[in-house]
Short mmCIF file of C-alpha atoms in Angstrom, two decimals:
data_model
loop_
_atom_site.label_atom_id
_atom_site.label_comp_id
_atom_site.label_asym_id
_atom_site.label_seq_id
_atom_site.Cartn_x
_atom_site.Cartn_y
_atom_site.Cartn_z
CA MET A 1 29.50 -2.71 4.83
CA SER A 2 28.72 -6.42 4.88
CA ASP A 3 26.55 -8.26 2.35
CA GLN A 4 23.90 -8.49 5.01
CA ASP A 5 23.86 -4.74 5.58
CA ARG A 6 23.71 -4.15 1.87
CA GLY A 7 20.81 -6.57 1.44
CA SER A 8 18.85 -4.82 4.13
CA LEU A 9 19.57 -1.38 2.74
CA GLN A 10 18.45 -2.51 -0.68
CA GLN A 11 15.24 -3.82 0.81
CA LEU A 12 14.61 -0.52 2.57
CA MET A 13 15.39 1.44 -0.57
CA ALA A 14 13.01 -0.71 -2.61
CA GLY A 15 10.32 -0.12 0.00
CA LEU A 16 11.00 3.60 -0.03
CA ALA A 17 10.88 3.76 -3.83
CA HIS A 18 7.54 1.99 -3.63
CA GLU A 19 6.20 4.43 -1.06
CA LEU A 20 7.35 7.39 -3.16
CA ASN A 21 5.73 5.94 -6.25
CA THR A 22 2.25 6.17 -4.79
CA PRO A 23 2.14 9.97 -4.34
CA LEU A 24 4.24 10.37 -7.47
CA GLY A 25 1.74 8.35 -9.49
CA ALA A 26 -1.09 10.52 -8.21
CA ILE A 27 0.75 13.77 -8.97
CA GLN A 28 1.72 12.61 -12.45
CA SER A 29 -1.82 11.57 -13.30
CA ASN A 30 -3.21 14.76 -11.81
CA ARG A 31 -0.93 16.92 -13.92
CA ASP A 32 -2.31 15.18 -17.00
CA VAL A 33 -5.88 15.71 -15.76
CA LEU A 34 -5.18 19.42 -15.15
CA ASN A 35 -3.78 19.84 -18.66
CA ARG A 36 -6.81 18.14 -20.16
CA ALA A 37 -9.25 20.15 -18.09
CA VAL A 38 -7.61 23.45 -19.00
CA ALA A 39 -7.61 22.46 -22.68
CA ARG A 40 -11.35 21.73 -22.44
CA ILE A 41 -12.03 25.13 -20.91
CA SER A 42 -9.98 26.84 -23.65
CA ASP A 43 -11.99 24.97 -26.27
CA ILE A 44 -15.26 26.07 -24.71
CA LEU A 45 -14.12 29.68 -24.62
CA ALA A 46 -12.59 29.63 -28.13
CA ASP A 47 -15.70 30.82 -30.02
CA GLY A 48 -16.47 33.59 -27.55
CA VAL A 49 -19.96 32.22 -26.92
CA VAL A 50 -20.84 30.23 -23.84
CA ASP A 51 -24.21 28.52 -23.57
CA ASP A 52 -25.84 27.05 -20.46
CA GLU A 53 -24.62 23.56 -21.16
CA GLU A 54 -21.07 24.82 -21.49
CA ILE A 55 -21.32 26.73 -18.23
CA GLU A 56 -22.40 23.52 -16.53
CA HIS A 57 -19.47 21.72 -18.11
CA VAL A 58 -16.99 24.39 -16.95
CA ARG A 59 -18.43 24.14 -13.45
CA SER A 60 -17.81 20.43 -13.33
CA LEU A 61 -14.30 20.94 -14.72
CA ALA A 62 -13.59 23.50 -12.00
CA GLN A 63 -14.77 20.94 -9.45
CA THR A 64 -12.38 18.34 -10.89
CA ILE A 65 -9.51 20.83 -10.93
CA SER A 66 -9.98 21.79 -7.30
CA GLU A 67 -10.21 18.13 -6.21
CA VAL A 68 -7.06 17.27 -8.07
CA ILE A 69 -5.17 20.23 -6.59
CA GLU A 70 -6.25 19.19 -3.13
CA ILE A 71 -4.96 15.65 -3.68
CA ASP A 72 -1.68 17.00 -5.04
CA GLN A 73 -1.18 18.80 -1.75
CA VAL A 74 -1.74 15.55 0.16
CA ALA A 75 0.68 13.72 -2.14
CA VAL A 76 3.37 16.39 -1.75
CA ASP A 77 2.98 16.23 2.04
CA VAL A 78 3.49 12.47 1.96
CA ILE A 79 6.67 12.86 -0.10
CA ALA A 80 7.95 15.58 2.26
CA GLN A 81 7.31 13.31 5.26
CA LEU A 82 9.17 10.43 3.65
CA VAL A 83 12.13 12.64 2.82
CA ALA A 84 12.16 13.98 6.39
CA SER A 85 12.16 10.39 7.69
CA VAL A 86 15.12 9.47 5.53
CA ARG A 87 16.97 12.50 6.87
CA ASN A 88 16.08 11.55 10.44
CA CYS A 89 17.34 8.01 10.05
CA TRP A 90 20.48 8.62 8.03
CA ARG A 91 21.66 11.99 9.21
CA PRO A 92 25.35 12.72 9.40
CA ASP A 93 25.24 13.78 13.02
CA GLU A 94 27.53 11.17 14.45
CA HIS A 95 29.45 13.62 16.61
CA GLU A 96 26.70 15.62 18.18
CA LYS A 97 24.26 14.69 20.89
CA ARG A 98 20.93 16.49 20.91
CA CYS A 99 17.74 16.57 22.92
CA VAL A 100 15.10 14.72 20.97
CA ASP A 101 11.60 13.26 21.13
CA LEU A 102 12.07 9.50 20.77
CA HIS A 103 8.47 9.02 19.61
CA ARG A 104 9.04 11.15 16.55
CA GLY A 105 12.13 9.12 15.72
CA ILE A 106 10.23 5.85 16.03
CA ASP A 107 7.42 7.23 13.87
CA SER A 108 9.92 8.23 11.18
CA THR A 109 11.35 4.76 11.25
CA LEU A 110 7.91 3.20 10.99
CA LEU A 111 7.14 5.35 7.98
CA LEU A 112 10.23 4.03 6.21
CA LEU A 113 9.30 0.46 7.12
CA ARG A 114 5.70 0.87 6.08
CA HIS A 115 6.10 -1.14 2.93
CA GLU A 116 7.81 -3.94 4.84
CA LEU A 117 5.06 -4.08 7.48
CA LYS A 118 1.89 -2.91 5.81
CA ASN A 119 0.30 -6.07 4.50
CA ARG A 120 1.01 -8.53 7.25
CA ILE A 121 2.01 -6.86 10.48
CA LYS A 122 -0.12 -4.76 12.76
CA VAL A 123 1.85 -2.16 14.70
CA GLU A 124 0.46 -1.19 18.06
CA LYS A 125 1.87 1.92 19.67
CA GLU A 126 1.58 2.21 23.41
CA TYR A 127 3.45 5.46 23.85
CA GLY A 128 3.77 6.69 27.40
CA LYS A 129 4.85 10.14 28.47
CA LEU A 130 8.53 10.59 27.69
CA PRO A 131 10.63 13.68 28.32
CA PRO A 132 13.23 14.64 25.68
CA VAL A 133 16.29 12.39 25.58
CA PHE A 134 19.86 13.65 25.12
CA CYS A 135 21.32 11.27 22.54
CA TYR A 136 22.81 10.74 19.08
CA PRO A 137 19.58 11.00 17.07
CA GLY A 138 20.58 9.32 13.81
CA GLN A 139 22.32 6.38 15.47
CA THR A 140 19.54 5.88 18.00
CA ASN A 141 17.01 5.78 15.19
CA GLN A 142 19.12 3.21 13.39
CA VAL A 143 18.83 1.01 16.44
CA PHE A 144 15.03 1.29 16.41
CA MET A 145 15.03 0.62 12.67
CA ASN A 146 17.10 -2.46 13.27
CA LEU A 147 14.96 -3.81 16.07
CA LEU A 148 11.80 -3.22 14.06
CA LEU A 149 13.25 -4.91 10.99
CA ASN A 150 14.32 -7.88 13.11
CA ALA A 151 10.87 -8.06 14.65
CA SER A 152 9.22 -8.01 11.24
CA GLN A 153 11.53 -10.71 9.94
CA ALA A 154 10.92 -12.88 13.00
CA ILE A 155 7.22 -12.94 12.13
CA GLU A 156 6.30 -15.42 9.48
CA GLY A 157 3.02 -14.49 7.86
CA GLU A 158 0.78 -12.24 9.89
CA GLY A 159 1.56 -10.90 13.34
CA LYS A 160 1.86 -7.94 15.60
CA ILE A 161 4.60 -5.62 16.78
CA THR A 162 3.98 -3.66 19.94
CA ILE A 163 6.02 -0.56 20.76
CA ARG A 164 5.74 0.50 24.36
CA THR A 165 7.49 3.51 25.83
CA TYR A 166 7.68 4.69 29.40
CA GLU A 167 9.84 6.48 31.93
CA LYS A 168 11.37 4.49 34.77
CA ASP A 169 14.12 5.17 37.33
CA GLY A 170 15.49 8.18 35.48
CA HIS A 171 15.54 6.35 32.16
CA ALA A 172 13.50 6.43 28.99
CA ALA A 173 12.51 2.91 27.94
CA VAL A 174 11.43 1.69 24.50
CA GLU A 175 10.14 -1.88 24.28
CA ILE A 176 9.71 -3.49 20.88
CA SER A 177 7.87 -6.82 21.09
CA ASP A 178 6.93 -9.14 18.28
CA THR A 179 4.69 -12.19 17.94
CA GLY A 180 7.40 -13.93 15.92
CA SER A 181 9.22 -17.21 16.15
CA GLY A 182 11.25 -16.31 19.25
CA ILE A 183 14.91 -17.11 19.95
CA GLU A 184 16.19 -20.50 21.19
CA SER A 185 17.53 -20.31 24.75
CA ASP A 186 20.96 -21.56 23.71
CA SER A 187 21.18 -18.75 21.14
CA ILE A 188 19.90 -15.90 23.22
CA ASP A 189 23.22 -15.24 24.96
CA ARG A 190 24.96 -14.96 21.64
CA ILE A 191 22.60 -12.69 19.72
CA PHE A 192 24.66 -9.63 20.61
CA ASP A 193 27.86 -11.31 19.40
CA SER A 194 29.51 -10.15 16.24
CA GLY A 195 28.26 -11.90 13.13
CA PHE A 196 25.70 -14.03 14.93
CA THR A 197 22.60 -14.69 12.89
CA THR A 198 19.80 -17.21 12.85
CA LYS A 199 18.80 -16.12 9.40
CA GLY A 200 20.07 -16.80 5.95
CA THR A 201 22.07 -14.10 4.20
CA ARG A 202 19.01 -12.91 2.32
CA SER A 203 17.13 -11.46 5.25
CA GLY A 204 20.14 -9.55 6.57
CA MET A 205 19.47 -6.67 8.92
CA GLY A 206 20.86 -3.18 9.12
CA LEU A 207 23.48 -2.94 11.78
CA GLY A 208 23.53 -6.20 13.64
CA LEU A 209 22.63 -6.37 17.28
CA ARG A 210 26.24 -6.05 18.39
CA ILE A 211 26.49 -2.55 16.94
CA CYS A 212 23.04 -1.70 18.31
CA ARG A 213 24.31 -2.55 21.76
CA GLU A 214 27.48 -0.50 21.23
CA ILE A 215 25.43 2.53 20.19
CA ILE A 216 23.14 2.30 23.20
CA GLU A 217 25.88 1.55 25.74
CA ARG A 218 28.05 4.39 24.43
CA GLN A 219 25.19 6.68 25.48
CA GLY A 220 25.01 5.21 28.97
CA GLY A 221 22.00 3.04 28.16
CA ALA A 222 21.29 -0.65 27.95
CA ILE A 223 19.61 -3.10 25.60
CA GLU A 224 18.02 -6.31 26.87
CA VAL A 225 16.08 -9.15 25.35
CA GLU A 226 13.44 -11.60 26.53
CA SER A 227 12.19 -14.31 24.27
CA THR A 228 9.99 -17.40 24.22
CA VAL A 229 10.23 -19.79 21.31
CA GLY A 230 6.97 -19.84 19.40
CA LYS A 231 5.63 -16.77 21.18
CA GLY A 232 7.97 -13.97 20.25
CA SER A 233 10.73 -11.69 21.44
CA SER A 234 10.87 -8.40 23.23
CA PHE A 235 13.79 -5.99 23.10
CA ARG A 236 14.05 -3.18 25.63
CA VAL A 237 16.25 -0.16 25.03
CA THR A 238 16.81 2.19 27.96
CA LEU A 239 18.55 5.55 27.75
CA PRO A 240 19.36 7.84 30.68
CA LEU A 241 17.30 11.01 31.05
CA GLY A 242 18.64 14.41 31.99
CA GLY A 243 20.49 17.24 30.30
CA CYS A 244 17.42 18.39 28.36
CA GLU A 245 15.86 21.44 29.87
CA GLU A 246 15.15 23.09 26.52
CA VAL A 247 12.48 22.04 24.02
CA ALA A 248 13.24 18.84 22.15
CA GLY A 249 13.93 18.88 18.44
CA ASP A 250 13.08 16.20 15.90
CA LEU A 251 14.83 12.91 16.24
CA MET B 1 -25.90 -6.28 -22.69
CA THR B 2 -24.66 -3.17 -20.94
CA GLU B 3 -24.63 0.02 -22.95
CA GLU B 4 -21.12 1.50 -22.94
CA SER B 5 -22.19 4.66 -21.16
CA GLU B 6 -23.79 2.61 -18.40
CA ALA B 7 -20.68 0.59 -17.66
CA ARG B 8 -19.49 0.71 -14.10
CA ILE B 9 -15.83 0.84 -13.00
CA LEU B 10 -14.83 -0.13 -9.47
CA LEU B 11 -11.58 1.27 -8.05
CA VAL B 12 -10.06 -0.11 -4.85
CA ASP B 13 -6.92 1.28 -3.22
CA ASP B 14 -6.22 2.02 0.43
CA GLU B 15 -4.66 5.32 -0.66
CA GLU B 16 -7.32 7.95 -1.13
CA MET B 17 -4.99 10.01 -3.32
CA VAL B 18 -4.65 7.22 -5.87
CA LEU B 19 -8.42 6.76 -5.98
CA THR B 20 -9.05 10.45 -6.51
CA ALA B 21 -6.43 10.69 -9.27
CA LEU B 22 -7.83 7.65 -11.12
CA ARG B 23 -11.43 8.73 -10.65
CA SER B 24 -10.77 12.30 -11.82
CA PHE B 25 -9.20 11.05 -15.00
CA LEU B 26 -11.85 8.44 -15.79
CA GLN B 27 -14.67 10.86 -15.15
CA LEU B 28 -13.05 13.43 -17.40
CA GLU B 29 -12.29 11.13 -20.32
CA THR B 30 -14.80 8.27 -20.20
CA PRO B 31 -18.60 7.98 -19.99
CA TYR B 32 -18.43 5.30 -17.29
CA GLU B 33 -19.74 5.45 -13.78
CA VAL B 34 -16.86 5.27 -11.30
CA VAL B 35 -17.22 3.77 -7.83
CA THR B 36 -14.31 3.96 -5.35
CA HIS B 37 -13.49 2.14 -2.11
CA THR B 38 -10.52 2.36 0.26
CA SER B 39 -11.54 -0.91 1.91
CA PRO B 40 -11.50 -4.12 -0.14
CA LEU B 41 -14.07 -5.65 2.24
CA ASP B 42 -16.51 -2.79 1.66
CA ALA B 43 -15.81 -3.06 -2.05
CA LEU B 44 -16.72 -6.76 -2.04
CA GLU B 45 -19.99 -5.96 -0.37
CA SER B 46 -20.77 -3.39 -3.04
CA VAL B 47 -19.98 -5.94 -5.74
CA ASN B 48 -22.76 -8.15 -4.38
CA GLY B 49 -25.30 -5.42 -4.92
CA GLN B 50 -24.49 -4.09 -8.37
CA PRO B 51 -23.05 -5.30 -11.65
CA ILE B 52 -19.47 -4.28 -12.41
CA ASP B 53 -17.68 -4.14 -15.75
CA VAL B 54 -14.09 -3.38 -14.76
CA VAL B 55 -12.34 -3.63 -11.39
CA ILE B 56 -8.97 -2.02 -10.70
CA ALA B 57 -7.41 -3.00 -7.37
CA ASP B 58 -4.14 -2.10 -5.70
CA PHE B 59 -1.84 -5.02 -4.87
CA MET B 60 -0.68 -3.92 -1.41
CA MET B 61 -3.62 -3.27 0.88
CA PRO B 62 -3.68 -3.89 4.64
CA GLU B 63 -7.06 -5.66 4.87
CA MET B 64 -6.69 -7.97 1.92
CA ASP B 65 -4.18 -8.06 -0.91
CA GLY B 66 -5.31 -7.13 -4.39
CA VAL B 67 -4.98 -10.60 -5.88
CA THR B 68 -7.11 -12.24 -3.19
CA PHE B 69 -9.62 -9.45 -3.60
CA LEU B 70 -9.80 -9.92 -7.37
CA LYS B 71 -10.24 -13.68 -6.93
CA GLU B 72 -13.20 -12.96 -4.65
CA VAL B 73 -14.60 -10.62 -7.28
CA ARG B 74 -14.28 -13.35 -9.90
CA ASP B 75 -16.45 -15.67 -7.79
CA ARG B 76 -19.14 -13.02 -7.45
CA ARG B 77 -18.91 -11.33 -10.85
CA PRO B 78 -17.21 -13.61 -13.37
CA GLU B 79 -17.92 -11.16 -16.18
CA ALA B 80 -15.99 -8.28 -14.57
CA THR B 81 -12.60 -7.54 -16.16
CA ARG B 82 -10.01 -7.59 -13.40
CA ILE B 83 -6.95 -5.33 -13.39
CA LEU B 84 -4.20 -5.15 -10.76
CA LEU B 85 -2.42 -1.93 -9.86
CA THR B 86 1.11 -2.60 -8.67
CA GLY B 87 3.95 -0.62 -7.19
CA TYR B 88 7.65 -0.75 -7.80
CA ALA B 89 8.63 -3.31 -5.17
CA ASP B 90 5.94 -5.94 -5.75
CA LYS B 91 6.28 -6.42 -9.47
CA GLU B 92 7.62 -9.98 -9.32
CA ASN B 93 5.02 -11.14 -6.82
CA ALA B 94 2.34 -9.38 -8.77
CA ILE B 95 3.20 -11.02 -12.07
CA ARG B 96 3.21 -14.46 -10.45
CA ALA B 97 -0.16 -13.72 -8.89
CA ILE B 98 -1.56 -12.46 -12.19
CA ASN B 99 -0.78 -15.77 -13.82
CA GLU B 100 -2.31 -17.67 -10.92
CA ALA B 101 -5.46 -15.58 -10.69
CA GLY B 102 -5.96 -15.21 -14.43
CA LEU B 103 -6.13 -11.43 -14.39
CA TYR B 104 -6.69 -9.39 -17.49
CA TYR B 105 -3.92 -6.86 -17.00
CA TYR B 106 -1.63 -5.16 -14.53
CA LEU B 107 -0.90 -1.49 -14.39
CA GLU B 108 2.29 -0.20 -12.83
CA LYS B 109 2.51 2.88 -10.63
CA PRO B 110 3.14 5.58 -11.75
CA TRP B 111 0.66 4.77 -14.50
CA ASP B 112 0.11 6.37 -17.87
CA ASN B 113 -3.39 7.78 -18.34
CA GLU B 114 -3.54 7.07 -22.08
CA LYS B 115 -2.74 3.44 -21.38
CA LEU B 116 -5.22 3.33 -18.53
CA GLN B 117 -7.94 4.60 -20.81
CA VAL B 118 -7.26 1.95 -23.45
CA ILE B 119 -7.14 -0.84 -20.86
CA VAL B 120 -10.38 0.25 -19.24
CA ARG B 121 -12.17 0.66 -22.57
CA ASN B 122 -11.07 -2.81 -23.68
CA GLY B 123 -12.06 -4.14 -20.29
CA VAL B 124 -15.57 -2.73 -20.65
CA GLU B 125 -15.89 -4.28 -24.12
CA ARG B 126 -14.65 -7.57 -22.80
CA ALA B 127 -17.22 -7.59 -19.99
CA ALA B 128 -19.97 -6.78 -22.50
CA LEU B 129 -18.86 -9.64 -24.76
CA PHE B 130 -18.77 -11.95 -21.78
CA ARG B 131 -22.36 -11.03 -20.92
CA GLU B 132 -23.48 -11.43 -24.51
CA LEU B 133 -21.85 -14.81 -24.75
CA ASP B 134 -23.47 -15.79 -21.47
CA ALA B 135 -26.87 -14.66 -22.73
CA ARG B 136 -26.44 -16.54 -26.02
CA ALA B 137 -25.40 -19.66 -24.16
CA SER B 138 -28.53 -19.42 -22.02
CA GLU B 139 -30.66 -18.95 -25.15
CA LEU B 140 -29.01 -21.96 -26.66
CA GLU B 141 -29.64 -23.90 -23.51
CA SER B 142 -33.32 -23.01 -23.39
CA ALA B 143 -33.64 -23.73 -27.12
CA HIS B 144 -32.12 -27.09 -26.41
CA ASP B 145 -34.62 -27.64 -23.60
CA ASP B 146 -37.47 -26.68 -25.94
CA LEU B 147 -36.22 -29.11 -28.57
CA ASP B 148 -35.92 -31.75 -25.95
CA GLY B 149 -39.53 -31.14 -24.90
CA ILE B 150 -40.72 -31.38 -28.49
CA ARG B 151 -38.77 -34.57 -28.99
CA LYS B 152 -40.30 -36.12 -25.87
CA ARG B 153 -43.82 -35.13 -26.95
CA LEU B 154 -43.21 -36.54 -30.42
CA ILE B 155 -42.00 -39.81 -29.00
CA LYS B 156 -45.02 -39.96 -26.70
CA ALA B 157 -47.41 -39.20 -29.60
CA LEU B 158 -45.83 -41.80 -31.88
CA LEU B 159 -45.72 -44.59 -29.36
#
């Protein structure tokens, strides 16, 4: 693992920790609220006499308790989704191809990048109809993660990333376009070369575009780029369709 | 001066679950009125219409970050005590922003309710003191104007 890879992983982990902290904070606070509410009810019941005012109080406590429980469920769902996304993007499935829904994989990746994107980048999804794709799910997701991270880092300040998917000539296509700085024409031929970067070491990306290309080409696909300086870049990943007659699983 | 029980707390976070957790606790343990907003822009509009004692805003929000929001609040309601809620990954940025924006406090997620209660209570007292000071300063100002009027009349009468 290079320093660049490590930097990027650290960034992702920090973002993930942040995302987990939100539901965790809610659950932690809610547990405290539940304890307090139950203690209040016990106090009210302690003398064996309950007057009208106390009944009203217990009613409002019951209302609080049920609200808090409801929010706990939401928070737990968010944590479960995040954990599922981590599993989808770093699963040890290197040796097995499976039929998967690419959209779900991209959504998982977006969830993990939420912290990175949230404040400044608008993500527009233009998902077309895609049949299941027979591929290495974890690795393919890593490619999307990489392209999305690159796109986000190419945008200084606010901008937009558009993810377009469609089926064409027996292939599934995923286009990730950004409104970032774009790539100089004398660099564009080299971006898939080993170790090529236009960035400092701090904004290192996951795999590097060379490995992204290897992963996609190994599966019979292709990865292409178009870019205009000052306007942005667009990466298109295509993967061959076929071999998936059964229902697709999660990417 | 606002009576303590009439104090109003404004909570702004794009995550509904955080708002509900904070609101549930404050309503259980404090006498304050709690107003919540998931949109900082809506929250700003509400600030125009009603006095606010304490504002707690999340740092990372899609429409507008918490520091910018709290600066806007300061322009509209200088007496409101402003508190930033921050997550794990933005601590450094948040602290820098706190110094720049002159915020009262920052609260880290996951937060401690006891601490929250103390911060909010102090924030309410601070807002009340601010208002009192403001009122006294106005009194002083009008007393000064009165004196000035008397002085002018005296001068006129003596000339």
